mmCIF file of C-alpha atoms and ligand atoms in Angstrom:
data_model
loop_
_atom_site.group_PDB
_atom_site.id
_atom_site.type_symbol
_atom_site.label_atom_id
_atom_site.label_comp_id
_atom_site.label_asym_id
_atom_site.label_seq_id
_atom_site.Cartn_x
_atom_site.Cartn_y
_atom_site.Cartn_z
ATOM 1 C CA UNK A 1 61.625 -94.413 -81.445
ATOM 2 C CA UNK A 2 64.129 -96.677 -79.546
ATOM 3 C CA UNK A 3 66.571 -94.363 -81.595
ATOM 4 C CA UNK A 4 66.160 -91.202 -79.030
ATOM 5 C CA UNK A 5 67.880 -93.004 -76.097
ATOM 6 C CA UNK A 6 70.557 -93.200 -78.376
ATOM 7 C CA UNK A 7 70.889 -89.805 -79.560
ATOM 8 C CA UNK A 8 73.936 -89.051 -77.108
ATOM 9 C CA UNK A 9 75.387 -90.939 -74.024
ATOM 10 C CA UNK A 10 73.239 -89.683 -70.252
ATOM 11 C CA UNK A 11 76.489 -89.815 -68.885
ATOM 12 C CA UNK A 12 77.918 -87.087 -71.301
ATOM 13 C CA UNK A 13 75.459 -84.327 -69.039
ATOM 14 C CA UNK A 14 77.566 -81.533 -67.604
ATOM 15 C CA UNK A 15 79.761 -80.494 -70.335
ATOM 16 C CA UNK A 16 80.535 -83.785 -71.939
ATOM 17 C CA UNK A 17 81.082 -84.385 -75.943
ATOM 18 C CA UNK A 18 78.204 -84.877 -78.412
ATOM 19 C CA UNK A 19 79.612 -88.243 -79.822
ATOM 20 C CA UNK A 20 78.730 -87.754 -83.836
ATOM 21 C CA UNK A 21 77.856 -91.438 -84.616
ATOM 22 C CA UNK A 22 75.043 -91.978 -82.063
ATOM 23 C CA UNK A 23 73.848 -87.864 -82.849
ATOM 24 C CA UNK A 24 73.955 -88.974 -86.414
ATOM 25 C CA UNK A 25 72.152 -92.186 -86.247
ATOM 26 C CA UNK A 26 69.213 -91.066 -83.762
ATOM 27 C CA UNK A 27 68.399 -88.845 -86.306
ATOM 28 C CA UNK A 28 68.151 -91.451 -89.239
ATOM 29 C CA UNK A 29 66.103 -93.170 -86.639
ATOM 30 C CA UNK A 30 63.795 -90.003 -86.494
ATOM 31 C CA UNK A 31 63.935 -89.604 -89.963
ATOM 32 C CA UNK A 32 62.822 -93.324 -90.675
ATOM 33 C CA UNK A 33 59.976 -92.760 -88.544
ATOM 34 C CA UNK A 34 58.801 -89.245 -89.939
ATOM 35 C CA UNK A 35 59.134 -91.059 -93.176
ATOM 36 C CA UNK A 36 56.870 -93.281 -91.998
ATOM 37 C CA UNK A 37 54.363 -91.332 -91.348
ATOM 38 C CA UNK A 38 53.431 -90.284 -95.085
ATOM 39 C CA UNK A 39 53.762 -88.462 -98.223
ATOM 40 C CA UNK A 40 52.600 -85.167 -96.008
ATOM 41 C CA UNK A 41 56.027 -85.295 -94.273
ATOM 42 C CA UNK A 42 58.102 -85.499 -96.841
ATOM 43 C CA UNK A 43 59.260 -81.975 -97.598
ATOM 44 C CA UNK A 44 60.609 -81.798 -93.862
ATOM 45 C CA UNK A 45 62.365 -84.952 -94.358
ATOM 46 C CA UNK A 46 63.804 -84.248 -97.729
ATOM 47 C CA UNK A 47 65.335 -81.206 -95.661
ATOM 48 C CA UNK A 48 66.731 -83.352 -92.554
ATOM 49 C CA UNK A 49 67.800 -86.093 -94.783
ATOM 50 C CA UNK A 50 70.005 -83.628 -96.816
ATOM 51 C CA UNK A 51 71.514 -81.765 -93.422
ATOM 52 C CA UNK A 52 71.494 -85.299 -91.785
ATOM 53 C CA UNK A 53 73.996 -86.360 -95.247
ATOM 54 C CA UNK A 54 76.130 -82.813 -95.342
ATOM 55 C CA UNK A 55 77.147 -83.780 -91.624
ATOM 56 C CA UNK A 56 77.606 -87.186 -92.785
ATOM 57 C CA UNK A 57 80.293 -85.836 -95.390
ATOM 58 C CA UNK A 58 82.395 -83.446 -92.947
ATOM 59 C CA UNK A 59 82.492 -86.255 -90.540
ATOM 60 C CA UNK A 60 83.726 -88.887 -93.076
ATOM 61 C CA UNK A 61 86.291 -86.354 -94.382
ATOM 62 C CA UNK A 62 87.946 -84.978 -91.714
ATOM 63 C CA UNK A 63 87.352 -87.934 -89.136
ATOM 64 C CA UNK A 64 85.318 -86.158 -86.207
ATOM 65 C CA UNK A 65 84.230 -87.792 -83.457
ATOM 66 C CA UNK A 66 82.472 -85.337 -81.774
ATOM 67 C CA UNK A 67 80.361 -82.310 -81.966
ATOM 68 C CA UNK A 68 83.175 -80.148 -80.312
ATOM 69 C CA UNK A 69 85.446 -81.738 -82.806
ATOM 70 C CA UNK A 70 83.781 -80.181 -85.666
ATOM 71 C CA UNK A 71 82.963 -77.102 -84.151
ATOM 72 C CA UNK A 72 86.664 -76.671 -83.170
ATOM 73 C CA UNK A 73 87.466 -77.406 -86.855
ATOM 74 C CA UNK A 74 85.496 -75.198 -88.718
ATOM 75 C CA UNK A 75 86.359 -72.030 -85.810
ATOM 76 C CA UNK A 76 90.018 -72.669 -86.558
ATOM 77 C CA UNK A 77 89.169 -70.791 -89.982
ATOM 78 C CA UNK A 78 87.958 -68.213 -88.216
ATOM 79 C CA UNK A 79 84.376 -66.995 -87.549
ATOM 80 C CA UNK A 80 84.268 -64.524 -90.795
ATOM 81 C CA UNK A 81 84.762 -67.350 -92.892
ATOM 82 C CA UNK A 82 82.761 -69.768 -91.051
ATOM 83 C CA UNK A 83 79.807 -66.954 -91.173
ATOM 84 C CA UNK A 84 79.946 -66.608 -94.899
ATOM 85 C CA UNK A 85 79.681 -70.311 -95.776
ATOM 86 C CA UNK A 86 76.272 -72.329 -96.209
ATOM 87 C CA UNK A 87 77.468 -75.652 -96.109
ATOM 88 C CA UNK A 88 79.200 -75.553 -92.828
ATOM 89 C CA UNK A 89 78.583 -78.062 -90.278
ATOM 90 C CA UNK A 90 78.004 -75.715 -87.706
ATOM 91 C CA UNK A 91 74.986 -73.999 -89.331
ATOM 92 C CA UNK A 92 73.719 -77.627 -90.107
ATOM 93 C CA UNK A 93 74.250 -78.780 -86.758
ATOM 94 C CA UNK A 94 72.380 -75.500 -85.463
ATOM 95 C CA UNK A 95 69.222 -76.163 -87.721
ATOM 96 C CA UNK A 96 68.798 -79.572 -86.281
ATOM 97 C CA UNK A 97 70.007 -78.422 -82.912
ATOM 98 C CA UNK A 98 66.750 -76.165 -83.367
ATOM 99 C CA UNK A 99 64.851 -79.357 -84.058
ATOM 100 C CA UNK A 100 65.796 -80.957 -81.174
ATOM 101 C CA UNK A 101 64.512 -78.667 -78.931
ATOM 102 C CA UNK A 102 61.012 -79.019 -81.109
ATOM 103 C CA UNK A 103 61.515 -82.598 -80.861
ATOM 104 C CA UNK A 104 61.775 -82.254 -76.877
ATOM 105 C CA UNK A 105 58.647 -80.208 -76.131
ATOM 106 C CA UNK A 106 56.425 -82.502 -78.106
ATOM 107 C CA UNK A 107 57.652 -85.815 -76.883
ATOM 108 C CA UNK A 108 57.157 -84.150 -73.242
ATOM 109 C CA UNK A 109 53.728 -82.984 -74.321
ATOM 110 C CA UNK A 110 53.137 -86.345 -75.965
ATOM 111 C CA UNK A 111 53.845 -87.481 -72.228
ATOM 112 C CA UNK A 112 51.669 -85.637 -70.406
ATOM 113 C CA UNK A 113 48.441 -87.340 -72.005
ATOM 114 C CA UNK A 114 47.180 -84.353 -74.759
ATOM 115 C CA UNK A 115 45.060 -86.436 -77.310
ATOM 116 C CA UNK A 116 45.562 -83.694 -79.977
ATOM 117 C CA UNK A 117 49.169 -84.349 -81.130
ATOM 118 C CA UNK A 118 48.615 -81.717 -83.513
ATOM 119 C CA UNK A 119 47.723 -79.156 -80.882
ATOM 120 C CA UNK A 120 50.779 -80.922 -78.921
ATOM 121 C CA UNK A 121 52.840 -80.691 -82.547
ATOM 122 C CA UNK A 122 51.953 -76.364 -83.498
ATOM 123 C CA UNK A 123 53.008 -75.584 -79.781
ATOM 124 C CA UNK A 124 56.010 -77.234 -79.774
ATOM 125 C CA UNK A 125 56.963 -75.977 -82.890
ATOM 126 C CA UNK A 126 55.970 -72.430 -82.029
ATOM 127 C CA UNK A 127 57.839 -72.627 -79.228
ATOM 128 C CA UNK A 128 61.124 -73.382 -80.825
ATOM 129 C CA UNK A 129 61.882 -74.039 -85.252
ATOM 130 C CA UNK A 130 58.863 -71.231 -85.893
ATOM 131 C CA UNK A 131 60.604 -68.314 -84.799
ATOM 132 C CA UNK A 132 63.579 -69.217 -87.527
ATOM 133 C CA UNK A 133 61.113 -70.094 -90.315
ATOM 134 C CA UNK A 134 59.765 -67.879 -92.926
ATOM 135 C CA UNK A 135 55.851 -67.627 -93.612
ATOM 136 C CA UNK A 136 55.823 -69.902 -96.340
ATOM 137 C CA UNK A 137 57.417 -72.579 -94.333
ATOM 138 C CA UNK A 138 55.871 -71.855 -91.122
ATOM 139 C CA UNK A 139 52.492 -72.381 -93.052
ATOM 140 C CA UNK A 140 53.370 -75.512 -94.635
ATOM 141 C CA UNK A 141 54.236 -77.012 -91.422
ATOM 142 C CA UNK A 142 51.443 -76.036 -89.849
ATOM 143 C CA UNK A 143 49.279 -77.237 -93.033
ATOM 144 C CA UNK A 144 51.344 -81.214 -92.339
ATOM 145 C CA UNK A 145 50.782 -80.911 -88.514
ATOM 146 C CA UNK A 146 46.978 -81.744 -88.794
ATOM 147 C CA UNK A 147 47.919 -85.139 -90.647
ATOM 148 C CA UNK A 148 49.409 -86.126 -87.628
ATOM 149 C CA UNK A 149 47.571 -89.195 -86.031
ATOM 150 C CA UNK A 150 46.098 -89.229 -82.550
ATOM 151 C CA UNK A 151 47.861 -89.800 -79.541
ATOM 152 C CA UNK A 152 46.662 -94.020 -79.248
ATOM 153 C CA UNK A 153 47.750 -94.545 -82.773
ATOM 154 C CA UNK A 154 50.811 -92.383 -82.053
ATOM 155 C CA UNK A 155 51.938 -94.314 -79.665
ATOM 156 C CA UNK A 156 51.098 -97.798 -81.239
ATOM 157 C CA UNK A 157 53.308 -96.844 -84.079
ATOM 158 C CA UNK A 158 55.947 -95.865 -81.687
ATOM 159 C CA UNK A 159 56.119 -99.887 -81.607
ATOM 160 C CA UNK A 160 57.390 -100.490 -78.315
ATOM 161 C CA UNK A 161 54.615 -102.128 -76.764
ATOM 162 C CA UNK A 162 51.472 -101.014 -74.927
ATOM 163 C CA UNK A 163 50.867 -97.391 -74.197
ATOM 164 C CA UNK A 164 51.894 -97.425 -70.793
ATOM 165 C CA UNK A 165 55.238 -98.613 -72.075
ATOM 166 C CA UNK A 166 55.672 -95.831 -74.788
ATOM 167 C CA UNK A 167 55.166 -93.279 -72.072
ATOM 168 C CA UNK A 168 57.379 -95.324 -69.850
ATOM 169 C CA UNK A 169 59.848 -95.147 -72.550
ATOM 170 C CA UNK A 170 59.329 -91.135 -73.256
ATOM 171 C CA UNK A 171 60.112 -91.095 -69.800
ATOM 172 C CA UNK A 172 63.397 -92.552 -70.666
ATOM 173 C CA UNK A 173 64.330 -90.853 -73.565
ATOM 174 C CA UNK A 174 63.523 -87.370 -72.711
ATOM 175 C CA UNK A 175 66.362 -86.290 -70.741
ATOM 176 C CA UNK A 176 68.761 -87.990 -73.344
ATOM 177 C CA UNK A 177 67.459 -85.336 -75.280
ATOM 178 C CA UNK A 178 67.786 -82.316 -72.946
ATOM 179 C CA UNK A 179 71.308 -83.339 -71.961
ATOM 180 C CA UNK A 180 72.395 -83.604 -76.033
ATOM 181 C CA UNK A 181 70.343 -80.068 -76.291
ATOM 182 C CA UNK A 182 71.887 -78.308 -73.434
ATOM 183 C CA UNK A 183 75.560 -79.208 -73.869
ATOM 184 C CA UNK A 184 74.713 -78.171 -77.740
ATOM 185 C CA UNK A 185 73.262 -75.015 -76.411
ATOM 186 C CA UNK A 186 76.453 -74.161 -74.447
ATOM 187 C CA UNK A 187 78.599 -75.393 -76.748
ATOM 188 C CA UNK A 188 76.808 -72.514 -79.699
ATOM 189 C CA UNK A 189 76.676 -70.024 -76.894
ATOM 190 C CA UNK A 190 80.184 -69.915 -75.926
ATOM 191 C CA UNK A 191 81.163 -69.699 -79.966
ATOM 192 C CA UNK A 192 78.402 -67.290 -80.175
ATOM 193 C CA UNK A 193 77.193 -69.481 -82.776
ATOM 194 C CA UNK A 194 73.546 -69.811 -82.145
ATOM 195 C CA UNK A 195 72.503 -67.304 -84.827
ATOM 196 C CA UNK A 196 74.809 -68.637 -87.947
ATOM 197 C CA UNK A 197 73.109 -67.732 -91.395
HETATM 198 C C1 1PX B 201 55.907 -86.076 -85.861
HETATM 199 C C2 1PX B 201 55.738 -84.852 -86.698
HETATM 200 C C3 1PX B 201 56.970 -84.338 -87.263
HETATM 201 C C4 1PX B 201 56.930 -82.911 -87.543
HETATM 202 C C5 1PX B 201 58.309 -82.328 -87.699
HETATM 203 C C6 1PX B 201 58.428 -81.037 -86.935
HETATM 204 C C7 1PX B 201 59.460 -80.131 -87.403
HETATM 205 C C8 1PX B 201 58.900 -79.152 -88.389
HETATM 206 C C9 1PX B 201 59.984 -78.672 -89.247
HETATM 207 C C10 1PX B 201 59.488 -77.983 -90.475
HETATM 208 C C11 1PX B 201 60.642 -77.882 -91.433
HETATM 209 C C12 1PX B 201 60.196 -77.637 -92.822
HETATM 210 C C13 1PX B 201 61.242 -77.941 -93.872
HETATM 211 C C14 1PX B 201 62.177 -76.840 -94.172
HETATM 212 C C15 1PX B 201 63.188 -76.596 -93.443
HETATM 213 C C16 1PX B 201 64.244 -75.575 -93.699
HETATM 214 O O1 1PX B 201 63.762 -74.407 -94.301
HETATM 215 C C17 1PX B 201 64.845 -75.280 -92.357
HETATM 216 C C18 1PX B 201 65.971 -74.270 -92.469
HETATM 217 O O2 1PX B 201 67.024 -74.828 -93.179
HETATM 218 P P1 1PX B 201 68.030 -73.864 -94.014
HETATM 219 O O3 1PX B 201 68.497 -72.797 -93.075
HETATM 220 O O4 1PX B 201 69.116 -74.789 -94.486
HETATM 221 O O5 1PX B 201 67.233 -73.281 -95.152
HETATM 222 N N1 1PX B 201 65.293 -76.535 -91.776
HETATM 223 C C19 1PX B 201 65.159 -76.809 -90.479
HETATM 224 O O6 1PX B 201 64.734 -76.002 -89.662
HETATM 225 C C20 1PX B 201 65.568 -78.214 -90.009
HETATM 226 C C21 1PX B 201 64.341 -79.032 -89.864
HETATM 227 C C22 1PX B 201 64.673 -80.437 -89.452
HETATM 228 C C23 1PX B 201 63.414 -81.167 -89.140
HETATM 229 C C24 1PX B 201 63.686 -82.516 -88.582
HETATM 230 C C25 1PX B 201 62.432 -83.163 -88.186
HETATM 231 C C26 1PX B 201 62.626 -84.541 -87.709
HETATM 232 C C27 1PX B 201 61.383 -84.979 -87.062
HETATM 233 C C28 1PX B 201 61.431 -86.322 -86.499
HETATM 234 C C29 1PX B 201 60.066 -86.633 -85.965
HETATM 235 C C30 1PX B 201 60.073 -87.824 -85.165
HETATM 236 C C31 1PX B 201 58.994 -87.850 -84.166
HETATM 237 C C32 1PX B 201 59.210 -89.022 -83.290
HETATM 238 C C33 1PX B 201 58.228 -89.117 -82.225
HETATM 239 C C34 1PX B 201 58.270 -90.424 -81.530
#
């Protein structure tokens, strides 16, 4: 979990760039750690693994550095063509820009002391991914949630020391992840982007 401080630069709040590498690598950090978690978890990381590796592929071909970078990219081809395709990086970028926002409200509920993480886990997720998910998928989620462990042995697996110094470290990380999420938010509103097939 020492890989959500480095999800984007503090310093990039207030209409900064969404470096690629660190975005990229925080979430193979997540993923590493959802992995860890079990077999249960697996379908959801099969999924972020493959958009984490698509992203992975634009950036090595056309040399990005940032989010804007790519966005800017694939626009230049025009929004009609950037609607029709399902491998862009934008639509890729929104579904884990969707995460993020889960991602958020659960490590700030995992803050505020709520044993249940998978109470803490369903609201977060209704609160942001749900809405975009079919049944099926909204069921199966759901269905994984209740695997999650409790808050203690949440936090002990978190591995960075005693409880007190996981929350201190949420603490830390949390508005790392609201600054990547609202410059991302902007970025998809001024495109009108946020609703890409
Ligand atoms: C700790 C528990 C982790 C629970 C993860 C919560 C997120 C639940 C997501 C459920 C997604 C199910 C899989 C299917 C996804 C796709 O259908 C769907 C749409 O994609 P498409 O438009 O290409 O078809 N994909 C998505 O919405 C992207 C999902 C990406 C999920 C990334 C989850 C990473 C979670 C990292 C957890 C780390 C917790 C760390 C806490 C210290």
């Amino acid at each position: 979990m020492t890989y959500a401080k480095r999800i984007g630069p503090r310093g990039a709040a207030g209409g900064g760039e969404v470096l690629l590498e660190p975005y990229l690598s925080g979430w193979r950090g997540l993923i590493r750690f959802l992995q860890s978690l079990g077999a249960v978890f697996s379908f959801i990381s099969k999924d972020a693994v493959a958009k984490v590796a698509l992203l992975e592929g634009h950036q090595q071909q056309h040399g990005f550095v940032s989010l804007q970078s790519l966005v800017q990219h694939e626009l230049a081809a025009g929004p009609a063509a950037l609607r029709a395709r399902s491998d862009s990086g934008c639509r890729t970028v929104l579904r884990l820009h969707r995460a993020l926002r889960w991602l958020q409200l659960f490590l700030e509920g995992l803050r505020s002391g709520e044993p249940r993480t998978s109470v803490l886990c369903t609201d977060a997720y209704n609160a942001s991914l749900a809405q975009h998910h079919p049944w099926v998928v909204r069921k199966a989620a759901t269905v994984a949630f209740c695997a999650l462990p409790s808050r203690d042995a949440f936090l002990e697996i978190m591995n960075v020391g005693s409880q007190e110094e996981a929350v201190a470290m949420l603490g830390e990380a949390i508005p790392y992840i609201g600054d990547v999420y609202s410059i991302t938010q902007e970025l998809f509103t001024q495109h009108k982007l946020l609703d890409l097939p």
